[in-house]
Coordinates of C-alpha atoms in Angstrom, one line a residue:
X1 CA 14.7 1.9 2.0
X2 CA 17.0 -0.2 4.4
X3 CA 15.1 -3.2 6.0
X4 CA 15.1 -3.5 9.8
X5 CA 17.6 -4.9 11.5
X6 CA 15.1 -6.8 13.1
X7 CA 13.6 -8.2 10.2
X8 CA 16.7 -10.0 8.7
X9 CA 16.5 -14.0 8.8
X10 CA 19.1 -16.7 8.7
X11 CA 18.2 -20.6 7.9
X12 CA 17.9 -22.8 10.7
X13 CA 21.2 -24.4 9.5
X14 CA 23.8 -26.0 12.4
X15 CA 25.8 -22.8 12.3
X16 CA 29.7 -23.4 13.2
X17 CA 31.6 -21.5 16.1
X18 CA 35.1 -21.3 16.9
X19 CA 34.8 -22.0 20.4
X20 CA 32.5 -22.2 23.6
X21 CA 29.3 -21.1 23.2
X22 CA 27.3 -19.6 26.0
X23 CA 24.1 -22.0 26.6
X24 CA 24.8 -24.7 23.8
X25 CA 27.1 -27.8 23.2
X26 CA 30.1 -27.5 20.2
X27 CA 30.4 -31.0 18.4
X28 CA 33.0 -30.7 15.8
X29 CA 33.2 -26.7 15.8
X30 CA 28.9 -26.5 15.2
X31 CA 26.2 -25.6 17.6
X32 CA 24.0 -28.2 18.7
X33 CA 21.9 -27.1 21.1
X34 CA 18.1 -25.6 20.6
X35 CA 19.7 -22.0 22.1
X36 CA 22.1 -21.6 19.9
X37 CA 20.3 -22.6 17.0
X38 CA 17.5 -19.6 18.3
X39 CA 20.6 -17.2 18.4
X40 CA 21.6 -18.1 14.9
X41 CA 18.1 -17.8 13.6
X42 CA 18.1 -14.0 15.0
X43 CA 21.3 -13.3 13.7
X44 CA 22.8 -13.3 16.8
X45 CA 26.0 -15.9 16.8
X46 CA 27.9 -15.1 20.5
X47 CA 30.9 -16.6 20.9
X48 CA 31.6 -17.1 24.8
X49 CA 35.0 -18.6 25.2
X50 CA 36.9 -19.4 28.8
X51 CA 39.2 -15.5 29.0
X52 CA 35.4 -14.0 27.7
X53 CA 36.1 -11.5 30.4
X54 CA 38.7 -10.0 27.9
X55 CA 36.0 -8.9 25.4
X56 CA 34.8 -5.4 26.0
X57 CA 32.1 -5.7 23.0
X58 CA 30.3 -8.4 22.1
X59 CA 32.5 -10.6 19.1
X60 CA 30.0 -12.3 17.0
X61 CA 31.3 -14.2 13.8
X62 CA 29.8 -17.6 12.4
X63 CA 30.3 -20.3 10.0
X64 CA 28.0 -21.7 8.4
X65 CA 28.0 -25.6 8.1
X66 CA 27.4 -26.8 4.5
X67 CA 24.2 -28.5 3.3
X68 CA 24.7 -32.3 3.0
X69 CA 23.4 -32.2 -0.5
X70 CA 25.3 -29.5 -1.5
X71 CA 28.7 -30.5 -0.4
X72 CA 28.4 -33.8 -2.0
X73 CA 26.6 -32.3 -5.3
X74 CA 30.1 -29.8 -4.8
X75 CA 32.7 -33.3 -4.4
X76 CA 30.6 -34.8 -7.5
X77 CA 31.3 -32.0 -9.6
X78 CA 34.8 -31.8 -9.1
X79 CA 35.1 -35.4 -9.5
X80 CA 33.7 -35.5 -13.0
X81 CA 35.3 -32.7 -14.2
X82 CA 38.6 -34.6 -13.0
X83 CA 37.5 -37.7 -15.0
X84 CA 37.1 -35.6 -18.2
X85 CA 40.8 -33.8 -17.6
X86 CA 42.2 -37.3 -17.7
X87 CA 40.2 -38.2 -20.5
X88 CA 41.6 -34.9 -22.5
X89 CA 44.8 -35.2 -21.3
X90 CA 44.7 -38.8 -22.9
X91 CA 43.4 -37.3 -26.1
X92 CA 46.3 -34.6 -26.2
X93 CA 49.4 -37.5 -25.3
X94 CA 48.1 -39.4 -28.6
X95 CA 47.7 -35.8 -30.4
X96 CA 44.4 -36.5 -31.1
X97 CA 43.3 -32.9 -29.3
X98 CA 45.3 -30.3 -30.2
X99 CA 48.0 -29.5 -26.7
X100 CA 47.9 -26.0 -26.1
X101 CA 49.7 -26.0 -22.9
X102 CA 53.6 -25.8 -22.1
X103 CA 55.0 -29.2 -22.7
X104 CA 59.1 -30.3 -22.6
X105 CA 60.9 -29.4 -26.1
X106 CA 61.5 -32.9 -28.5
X107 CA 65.3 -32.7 -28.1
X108 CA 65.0 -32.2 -24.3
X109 CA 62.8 -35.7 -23.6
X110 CA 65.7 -37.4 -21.8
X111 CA 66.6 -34.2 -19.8
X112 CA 65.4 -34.3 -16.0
X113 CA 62.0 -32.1 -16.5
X114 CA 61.9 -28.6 -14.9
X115 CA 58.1 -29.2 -14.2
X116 CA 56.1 -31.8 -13.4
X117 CA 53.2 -31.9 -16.0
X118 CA 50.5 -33.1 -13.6
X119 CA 51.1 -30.1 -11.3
X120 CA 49.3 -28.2 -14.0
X121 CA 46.4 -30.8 -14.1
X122 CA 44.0 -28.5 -12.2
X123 CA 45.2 -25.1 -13.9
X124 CA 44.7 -26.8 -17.6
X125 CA 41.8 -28.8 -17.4
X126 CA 39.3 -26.8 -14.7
X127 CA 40.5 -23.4 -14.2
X128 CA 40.7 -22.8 -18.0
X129 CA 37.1 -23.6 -18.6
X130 CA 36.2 -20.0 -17.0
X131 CA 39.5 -18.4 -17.2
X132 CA 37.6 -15.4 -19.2
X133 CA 36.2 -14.5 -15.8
X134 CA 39.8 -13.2 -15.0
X135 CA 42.5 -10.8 -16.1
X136 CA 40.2 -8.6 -17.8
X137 CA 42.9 -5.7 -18.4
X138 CA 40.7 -2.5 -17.6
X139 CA 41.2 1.4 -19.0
X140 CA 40.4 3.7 -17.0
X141 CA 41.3 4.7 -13.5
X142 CA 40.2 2.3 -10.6
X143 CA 37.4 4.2 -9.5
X144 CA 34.1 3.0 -8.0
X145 CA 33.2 2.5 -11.7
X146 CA 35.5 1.5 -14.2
X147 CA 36.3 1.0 -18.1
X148 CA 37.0 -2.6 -19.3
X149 CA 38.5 -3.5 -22.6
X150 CA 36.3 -6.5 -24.4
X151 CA 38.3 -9.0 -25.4
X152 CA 37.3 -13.0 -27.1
X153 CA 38.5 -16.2 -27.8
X154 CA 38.3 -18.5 -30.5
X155 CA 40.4 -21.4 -28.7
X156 CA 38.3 -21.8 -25.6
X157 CA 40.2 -19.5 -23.5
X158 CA 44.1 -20.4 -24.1
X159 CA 44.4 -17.4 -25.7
X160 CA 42.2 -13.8 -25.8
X161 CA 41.6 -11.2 -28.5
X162 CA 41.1 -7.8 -28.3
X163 CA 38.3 -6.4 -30.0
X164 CA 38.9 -2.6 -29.4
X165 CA 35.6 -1.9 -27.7
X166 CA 35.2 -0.8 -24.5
X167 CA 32.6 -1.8 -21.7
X168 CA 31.5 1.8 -20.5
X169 CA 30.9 2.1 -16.2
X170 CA 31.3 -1.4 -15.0
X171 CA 31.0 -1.1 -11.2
X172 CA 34.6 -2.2 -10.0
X173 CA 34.3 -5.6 -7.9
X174 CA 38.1 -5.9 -7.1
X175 CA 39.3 -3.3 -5.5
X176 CA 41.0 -3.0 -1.6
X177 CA 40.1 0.1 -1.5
X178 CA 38.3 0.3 1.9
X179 CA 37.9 3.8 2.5
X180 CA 38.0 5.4 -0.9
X181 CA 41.5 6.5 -1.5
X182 CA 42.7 5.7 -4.2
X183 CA 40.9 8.1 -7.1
X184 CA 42.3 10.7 -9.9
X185 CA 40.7 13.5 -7.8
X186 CA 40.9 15.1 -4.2
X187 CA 43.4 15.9 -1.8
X188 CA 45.2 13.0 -1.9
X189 CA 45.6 13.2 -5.8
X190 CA 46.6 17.1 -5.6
X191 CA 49.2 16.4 -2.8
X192 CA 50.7 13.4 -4.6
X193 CA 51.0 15.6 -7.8
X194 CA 52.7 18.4 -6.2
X195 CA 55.5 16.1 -4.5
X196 CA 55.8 14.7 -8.4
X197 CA 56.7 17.6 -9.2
X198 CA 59.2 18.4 -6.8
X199 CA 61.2 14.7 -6.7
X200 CA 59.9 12.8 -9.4
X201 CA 58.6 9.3 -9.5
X202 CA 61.5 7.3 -8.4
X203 CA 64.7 7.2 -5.9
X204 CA 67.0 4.8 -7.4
X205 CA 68.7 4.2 -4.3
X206 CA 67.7 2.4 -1.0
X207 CA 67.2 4.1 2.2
X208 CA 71.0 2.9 3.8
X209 CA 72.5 5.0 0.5
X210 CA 71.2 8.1 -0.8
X211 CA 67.3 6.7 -0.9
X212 CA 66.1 8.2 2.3
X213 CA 64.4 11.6 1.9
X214 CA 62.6 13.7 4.5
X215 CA 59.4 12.4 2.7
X216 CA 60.3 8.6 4.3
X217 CA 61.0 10.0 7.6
X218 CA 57.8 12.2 7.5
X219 CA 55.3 9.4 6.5
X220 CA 57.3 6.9 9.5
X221 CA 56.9 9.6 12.3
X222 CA 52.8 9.9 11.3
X223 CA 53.0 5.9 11.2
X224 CA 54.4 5.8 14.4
X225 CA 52.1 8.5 15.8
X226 CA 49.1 6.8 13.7
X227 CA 49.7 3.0 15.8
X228 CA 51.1 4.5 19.3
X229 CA 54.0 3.1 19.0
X230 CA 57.8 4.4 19.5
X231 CA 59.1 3.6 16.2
X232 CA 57.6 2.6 12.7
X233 CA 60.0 1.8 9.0
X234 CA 58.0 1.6 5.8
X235 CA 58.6 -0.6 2.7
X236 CA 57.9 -0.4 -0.6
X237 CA 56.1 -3.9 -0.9
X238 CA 53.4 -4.8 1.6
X239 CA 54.0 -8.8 0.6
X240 CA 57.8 -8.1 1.2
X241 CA 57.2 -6.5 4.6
X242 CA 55.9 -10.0 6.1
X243 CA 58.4 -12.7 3.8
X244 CA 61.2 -10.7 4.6
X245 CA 61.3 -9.1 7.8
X246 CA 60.4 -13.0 9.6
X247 CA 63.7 -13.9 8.9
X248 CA 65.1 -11.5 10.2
X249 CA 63.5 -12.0 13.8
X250 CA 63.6 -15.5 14.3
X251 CA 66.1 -18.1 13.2
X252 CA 66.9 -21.9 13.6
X253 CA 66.5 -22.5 17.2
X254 CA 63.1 -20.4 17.2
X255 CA 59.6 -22.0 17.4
X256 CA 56.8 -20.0 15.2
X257 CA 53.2 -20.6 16.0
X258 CA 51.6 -19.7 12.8
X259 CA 47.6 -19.7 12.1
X260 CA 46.7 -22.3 9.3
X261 CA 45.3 -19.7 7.5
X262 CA 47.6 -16.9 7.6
X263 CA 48.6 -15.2 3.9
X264 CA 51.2 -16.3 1.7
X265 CA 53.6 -14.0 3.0
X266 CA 53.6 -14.7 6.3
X267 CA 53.9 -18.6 5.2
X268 CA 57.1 -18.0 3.1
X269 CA 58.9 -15.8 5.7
X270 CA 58.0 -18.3 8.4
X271 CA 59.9 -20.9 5.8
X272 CA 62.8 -18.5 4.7
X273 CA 63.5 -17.9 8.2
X274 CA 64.8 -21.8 9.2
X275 CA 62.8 -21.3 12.2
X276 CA 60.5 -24.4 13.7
X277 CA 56.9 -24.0 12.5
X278 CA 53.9 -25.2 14.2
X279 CA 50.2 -24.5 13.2
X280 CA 47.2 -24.2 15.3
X281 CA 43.9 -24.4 14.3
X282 CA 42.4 -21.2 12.8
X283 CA 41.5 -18.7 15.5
X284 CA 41.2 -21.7 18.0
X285 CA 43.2 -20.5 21.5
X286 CA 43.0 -24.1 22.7
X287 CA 44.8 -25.3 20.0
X288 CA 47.4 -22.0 20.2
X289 CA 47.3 -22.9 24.0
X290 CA 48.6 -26.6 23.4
X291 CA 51.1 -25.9 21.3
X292 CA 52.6 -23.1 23.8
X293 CA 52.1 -25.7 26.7
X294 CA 54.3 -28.5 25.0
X295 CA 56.6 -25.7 23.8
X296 CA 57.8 -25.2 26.8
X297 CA 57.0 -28.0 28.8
X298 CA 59.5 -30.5 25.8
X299 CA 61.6 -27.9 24.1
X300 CA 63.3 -28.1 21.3
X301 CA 63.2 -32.0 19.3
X302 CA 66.2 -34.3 20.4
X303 CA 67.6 -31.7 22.9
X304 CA 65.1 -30.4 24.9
X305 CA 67.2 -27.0 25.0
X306 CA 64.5 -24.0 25.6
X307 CA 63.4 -22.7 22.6
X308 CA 65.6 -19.3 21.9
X309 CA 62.4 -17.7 21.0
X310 CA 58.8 -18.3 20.3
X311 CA 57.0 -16.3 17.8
X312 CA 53.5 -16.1 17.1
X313 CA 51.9 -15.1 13.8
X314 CA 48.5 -13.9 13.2
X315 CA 46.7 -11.6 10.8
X316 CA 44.2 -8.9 11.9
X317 CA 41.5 -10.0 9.2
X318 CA 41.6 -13.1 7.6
X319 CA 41.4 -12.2 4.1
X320 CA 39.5 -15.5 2.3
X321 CA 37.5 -16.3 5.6
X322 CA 36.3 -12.5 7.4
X323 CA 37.1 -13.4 10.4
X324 CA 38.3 -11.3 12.7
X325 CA 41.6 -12.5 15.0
X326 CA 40.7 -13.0 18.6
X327 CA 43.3 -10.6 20.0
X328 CA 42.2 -10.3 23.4
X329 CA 42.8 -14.0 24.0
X330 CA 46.0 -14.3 22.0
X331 CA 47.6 -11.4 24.3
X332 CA 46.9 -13.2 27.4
X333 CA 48.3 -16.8 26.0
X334 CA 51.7 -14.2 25.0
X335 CA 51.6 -12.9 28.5
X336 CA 51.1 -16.1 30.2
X337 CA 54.3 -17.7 28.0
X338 CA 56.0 -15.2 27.7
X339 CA 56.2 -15.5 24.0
X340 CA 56.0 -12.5 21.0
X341 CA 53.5 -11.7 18.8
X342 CA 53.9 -10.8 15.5
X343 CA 50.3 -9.2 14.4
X344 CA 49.6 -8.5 10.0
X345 CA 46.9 -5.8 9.9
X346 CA 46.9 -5.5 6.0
X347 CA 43.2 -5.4 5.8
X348 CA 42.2 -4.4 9.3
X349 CA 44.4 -0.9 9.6
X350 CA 42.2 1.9 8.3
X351 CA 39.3 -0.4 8.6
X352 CA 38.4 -1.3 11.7
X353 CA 38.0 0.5 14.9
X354 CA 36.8 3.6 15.8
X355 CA 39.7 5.7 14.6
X356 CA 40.7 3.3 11.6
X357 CA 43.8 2.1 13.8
X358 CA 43.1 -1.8 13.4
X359 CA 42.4 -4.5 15.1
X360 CA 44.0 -3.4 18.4
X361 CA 41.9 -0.2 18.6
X362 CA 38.6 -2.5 17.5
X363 CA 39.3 -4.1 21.0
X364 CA 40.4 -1.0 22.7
X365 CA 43.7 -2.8 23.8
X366 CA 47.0 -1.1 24.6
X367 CA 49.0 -1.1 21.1
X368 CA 52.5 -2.0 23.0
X369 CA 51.2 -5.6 24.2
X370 CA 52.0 -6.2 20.6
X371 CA 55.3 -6.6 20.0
X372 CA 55.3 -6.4 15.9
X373 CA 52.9 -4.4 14.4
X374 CA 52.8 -4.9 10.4
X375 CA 50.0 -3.6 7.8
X376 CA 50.1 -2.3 4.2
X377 CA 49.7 0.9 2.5
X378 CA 48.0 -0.9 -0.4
X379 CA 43.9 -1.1 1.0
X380 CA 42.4 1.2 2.9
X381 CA 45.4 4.3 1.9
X382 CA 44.7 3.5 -1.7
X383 CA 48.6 3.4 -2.4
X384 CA 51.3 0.4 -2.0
X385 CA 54.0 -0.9 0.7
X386 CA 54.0 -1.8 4.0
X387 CA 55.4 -0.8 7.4
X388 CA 56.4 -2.4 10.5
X389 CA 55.8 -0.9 13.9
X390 CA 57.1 -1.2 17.5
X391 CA 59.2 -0.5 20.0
X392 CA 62.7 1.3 18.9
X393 CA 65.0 -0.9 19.2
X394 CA 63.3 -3.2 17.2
X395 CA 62.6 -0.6 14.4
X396 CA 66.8 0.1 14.9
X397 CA 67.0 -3.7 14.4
X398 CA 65.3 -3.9 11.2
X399 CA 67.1 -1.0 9.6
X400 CA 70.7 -3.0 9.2
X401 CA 69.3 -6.7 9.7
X402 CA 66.1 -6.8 7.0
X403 CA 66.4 -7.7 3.5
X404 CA 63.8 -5.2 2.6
X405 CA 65.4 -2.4 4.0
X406 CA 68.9 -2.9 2.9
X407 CA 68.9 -4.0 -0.8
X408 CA 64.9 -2.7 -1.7
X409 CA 64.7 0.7 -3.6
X410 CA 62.9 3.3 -1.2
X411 CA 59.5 4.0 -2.1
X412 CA 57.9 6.0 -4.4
X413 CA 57.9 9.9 -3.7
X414 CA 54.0 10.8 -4.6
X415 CA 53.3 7.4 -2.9
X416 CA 54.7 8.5 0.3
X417 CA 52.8 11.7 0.2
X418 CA 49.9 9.6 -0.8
X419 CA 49.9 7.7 2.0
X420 CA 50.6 10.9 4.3
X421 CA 47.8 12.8 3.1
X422 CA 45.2 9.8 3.4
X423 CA 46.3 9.1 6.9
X424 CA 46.7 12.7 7.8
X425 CA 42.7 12.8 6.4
X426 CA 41.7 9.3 8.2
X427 CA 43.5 10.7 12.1
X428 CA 41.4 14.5 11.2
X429 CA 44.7 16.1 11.2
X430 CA 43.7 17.8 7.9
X431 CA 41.0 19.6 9.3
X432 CA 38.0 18.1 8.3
X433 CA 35.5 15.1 9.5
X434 CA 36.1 13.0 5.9
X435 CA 38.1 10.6 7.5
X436 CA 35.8 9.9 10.4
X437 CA 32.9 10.0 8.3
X438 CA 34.3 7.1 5.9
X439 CA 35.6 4.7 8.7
X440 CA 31.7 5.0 10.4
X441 CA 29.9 4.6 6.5
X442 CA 32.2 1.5 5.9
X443 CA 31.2 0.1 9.0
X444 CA 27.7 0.6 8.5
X445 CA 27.9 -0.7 4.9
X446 CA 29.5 -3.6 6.6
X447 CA 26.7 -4.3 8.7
X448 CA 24.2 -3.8 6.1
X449 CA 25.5 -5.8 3.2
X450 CA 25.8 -9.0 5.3
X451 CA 22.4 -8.6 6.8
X452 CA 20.7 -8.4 3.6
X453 CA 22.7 -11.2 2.3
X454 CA 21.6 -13.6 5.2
X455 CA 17.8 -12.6 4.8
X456 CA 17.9 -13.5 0.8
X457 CA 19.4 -16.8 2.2
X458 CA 22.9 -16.5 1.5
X459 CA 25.3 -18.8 3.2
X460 CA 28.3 -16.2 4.8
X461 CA 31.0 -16.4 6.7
X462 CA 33.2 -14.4 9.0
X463 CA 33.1 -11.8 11.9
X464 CA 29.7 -9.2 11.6
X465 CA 32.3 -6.7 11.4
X466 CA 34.5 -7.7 9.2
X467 CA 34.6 -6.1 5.4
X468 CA 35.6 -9.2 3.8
X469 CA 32.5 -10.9 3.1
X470 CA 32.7 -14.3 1.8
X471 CA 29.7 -15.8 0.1
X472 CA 29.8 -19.4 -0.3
X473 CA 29.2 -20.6 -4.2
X474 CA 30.4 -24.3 -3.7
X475 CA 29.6 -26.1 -7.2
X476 CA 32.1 -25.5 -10.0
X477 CA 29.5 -25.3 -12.8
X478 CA 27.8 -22.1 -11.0
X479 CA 31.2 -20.2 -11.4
X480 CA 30.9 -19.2 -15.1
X481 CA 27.4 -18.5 -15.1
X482 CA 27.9 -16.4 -11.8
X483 CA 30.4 -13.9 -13.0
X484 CA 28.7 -14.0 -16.7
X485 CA 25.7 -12.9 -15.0
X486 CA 27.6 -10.0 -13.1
X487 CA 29.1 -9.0 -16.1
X488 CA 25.8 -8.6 -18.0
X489 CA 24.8 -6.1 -15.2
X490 CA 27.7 -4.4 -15.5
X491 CA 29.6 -5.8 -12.6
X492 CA 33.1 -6.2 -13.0
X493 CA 35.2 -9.7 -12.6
X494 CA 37.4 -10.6 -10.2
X495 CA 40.6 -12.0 -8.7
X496 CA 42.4 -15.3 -10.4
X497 CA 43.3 -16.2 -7.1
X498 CA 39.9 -17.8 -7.0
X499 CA 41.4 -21.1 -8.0
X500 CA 45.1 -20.8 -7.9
X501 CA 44.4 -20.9 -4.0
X502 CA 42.0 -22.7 -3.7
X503 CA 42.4 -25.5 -1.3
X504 CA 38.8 -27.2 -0.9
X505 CA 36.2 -28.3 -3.4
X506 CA 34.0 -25.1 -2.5
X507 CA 34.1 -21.9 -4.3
X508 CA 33.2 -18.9 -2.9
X509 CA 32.4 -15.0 -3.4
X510 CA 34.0 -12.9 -1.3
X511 CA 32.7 -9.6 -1.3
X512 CA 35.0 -6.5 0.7
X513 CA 33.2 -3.4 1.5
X514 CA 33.9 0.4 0.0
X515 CA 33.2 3.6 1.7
X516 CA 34.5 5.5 -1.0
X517 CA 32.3 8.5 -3.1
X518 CA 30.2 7.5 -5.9
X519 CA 30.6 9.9 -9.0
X520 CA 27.3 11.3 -8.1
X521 CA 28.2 12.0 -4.7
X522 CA 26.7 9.1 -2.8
X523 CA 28.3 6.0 -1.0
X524 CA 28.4 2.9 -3.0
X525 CA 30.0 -0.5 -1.8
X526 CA 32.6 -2.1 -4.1
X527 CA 33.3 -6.2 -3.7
X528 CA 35.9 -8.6 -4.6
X529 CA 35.3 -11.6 -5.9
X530 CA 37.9 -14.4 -5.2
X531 CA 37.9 -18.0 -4.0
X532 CA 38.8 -20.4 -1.2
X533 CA 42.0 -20.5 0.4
X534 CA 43.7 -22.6 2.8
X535 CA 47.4 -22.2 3.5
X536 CA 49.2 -24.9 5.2
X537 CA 52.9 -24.3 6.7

């Protein structure tokens, strides 16, 4: 049986807020006062900032601060580990431990090196300790349980052998699948077969030759019809959507206002596109604010010409912290400027709001006060790609201007119709409540999840609402005995990412929440284990 809402607990910890808070002081983004801290001990974390009026529900999302023993237990960890990477790399340059890793052929010594050796200091020396907690190939389909293939080393983890057994029903851990799309069964699988059928797996063409079917322009009309907006063009990558659409916006003369922690994507099409970059503070409008002030206030650097455009980027859910973007605020600062905003709902589209359409409908605000709309096919529609929506002469734009459009191969036939039939299911056009009853069970698993984690004394961050769940681990030595002890009890592994990005000495669990059908018929959540991240323009 479910606890009470009531009874859930969080530790009298300073708890960290992104802004003003109602009837307490913020010193260095934490709560000081004695009412805050009482809100944070019931659960409650309100964040009041000045355009609050915006808000038509209540936006709760905190952050933790971290234990002073912990965090310097975390720093003293990493710093010894560090100490003994030197020491080994020492014992490898005088071959006195055998070098396993890539090093610069003998008869290329006094060539100009195509790496830098150090850069894979951390990868080498920390990540490979507990590199079996990655990669693990699995056999079976995806599902809320899956098949894993056992595999071991003999060389502490350079190198993997596989055995030929099988791990039988591990629950799957790393999965986007937010509403339970993407199974072997259903009407998502039966409609994706028959269009198989019909045109095969491939196009081998791209849209502007002989790649565009009536399948593409289909699944963009629902698209369009899905956001409320004029016009929608879908992609066959999700991460190509973001890094190659940017430059086609905004160019040298433009100014892009980019969240620190916005995805990879976003980063390298804000780079490709020779456009200035700026970054404000995550999900901080008084630091989005600034930067619009002196923006138009200075100009452009040397001339003080206006800026030909000013673009800012922000992601519906942030996908290492659970936060949720504080759209309300960033329309009115677009308004107010008169600047565009460019809006990634890869993991908020299908999985927030009451209808499933994002972020915008979490807030109930008007879908054209966004001027780019982008999101992914790959979560919560259990398929892959990525679409941009908006008005229709942008969408016109795009079609002869975007990288992705003109020279990518159109996507996949039975993906299309994939994506189709789960959207079709999500908006209740196919006839039946599935849809609607998946968006309200993923919520409530939402809220469950993170209240139980909070009374067992877990230290969480993010927005209540959010499905990504981060659960803070900190201390490197925890990591392998963490996912050894979720493999034991037959829970799967999870995402390398967890140190290739990581960008603080903290590690991290972060867990995102499945309403998808168990085998037996029930719900069951799914998470995703992966690590810290913070990208920096």
């Amino acid at each position: 049986m479910r606890p009470d809402p009531g009874g859930c607990c969080c530790r009298r910890r300073p708890v960290r807020a992104n802004s003003c808070v109602a009837n307490g002081e913020v010193r260095n983004g934490y709560v000081r006062s004695s009412a805050a801290a009482a809100a944070a001990a019931a659960g409650q974390i309100h964040h009041v900032t000045e355009n609050g009026g915006l808000y038509k529900r209540p936006f709760n999302e905190g952050f933790e601060e971290t234990p002073m023993l912990v965090a310097v237990l975390t720093y003293v960890g990493y710093g010894v580990l560090t100490l003994f990477g030197y020491l080994r790399d020492f014992l490898r340059h005088w071959r006195i431990e055998k070098c396993h890793h890539a090093t610069e052929r003998e008869e290329q010594k006094d060539f100009v090196s195509l790496y830098q050796d150090f850069e894979n200091f951390y990868t080498r020396n920390l990540y490979m300790r507990i590199r079996d907690n990655w990669n693990r190939p699995i056999c079976s389909v995806p599902g809320a349980r899956v098949d894993i293939m056992e595999r071991q080393s003999h060389d502490y983890n350079w190198s993997f052998k596989y055995t030929g057994n099988v791990i039988k029903d591990v629950i799957n851990m790393g999965s986007y699948n937010y509403l339970g799309f993407a199974r072997n069964t259903g009407p998502c699988q039966e409609a994706a077969a028959k269009v198989l059928e019909e045109y095969g797996v491939g196009v081998c063409s791209t849209r502007q030759e002989i790649g565009n079917l009536d399948k593409h322009e289909e699944l963009e009309k629902l698209v369009a019809n899905f956001l409320g907006v004029e016009a929608a063009m879908a992609y066959g990558m999700g991460f190509a959507t973001n890094s190659m659409n940017i430059p086609a916006l905004v160019s040298k003369g433009c100014l892009i206002l980019s969240d620190e922690l916005n995805h990879a994507s976003l980063v390298l099409g804000a780079r490709l596109s020779g456009a200035t970059i700026r970054v404000f503070k995550h999900n901080n409008m008084q630091s989005l604010e600034k930067l619009l002030k002196d923006a138009i206030v200075y100009g452009q650097p040397r001339t003080r010409r206006p800026w030909k455009k000013i673009l800012i980027l922000v992601e519906g859910i942030y996908s290492m912290e659970g936060s949720i973007v504080r759209l309300p605020e960033v329309i009115a600062l677009k308004k107010k400027y008169k600047a565009y905003l460019y809006l990634d709902e890869a993991h908020s589209i299908g999985a927030l709001g009451p209808t499933g359409r994002g972020v915008v409908d979490y807030f109930g605000l008007d879908p054209e006060d966004v001027d780019i709309m982008m999101g992914t096919f790959t979560k919560s529609f259990g398929a892959s790609g990525g679409y941009i929506g908006g008005k229709k002469a942008l969408i016109d734009y795009l079609r002869t201007h975007s990288h992705s459009a003109v020279y990518a191969a159109s996507l996949s036939p039975p993906v299309a119709e994939q994506i189709i039939t789960a959207m079709k299911c999500i908006m209740g056009q196919d006839g039946t409540t599935l849809g609607k009853e998946c968006i309200q069970q993923l919520a409530e698993n939402v809220r469950y999840f993170r209240r139980r984690l909070k009374s067992m004394g877990f230290i969480i961050y993010g927005n209540e609402d959010s499905p990504v769940v981060p659960l803070m681990l900190y201390m490197p030595a925890k990591i392998g005995y963490f996912f050894f002890f979720w493999l034991c009890a037959r829970l799967s592994d999870c995402d390398p990412r967890a140190f290739h990005h990581s960008g603080s000495s903290c590690c991290r669990a972060r867990a995102l929440e499945y309403a998808g059908f168990s085998s037996c018929g029930t719900w069951a959540p799914w998470f995703w284990l992966t690590g810290s991240r913070a990208q920096a323009l």
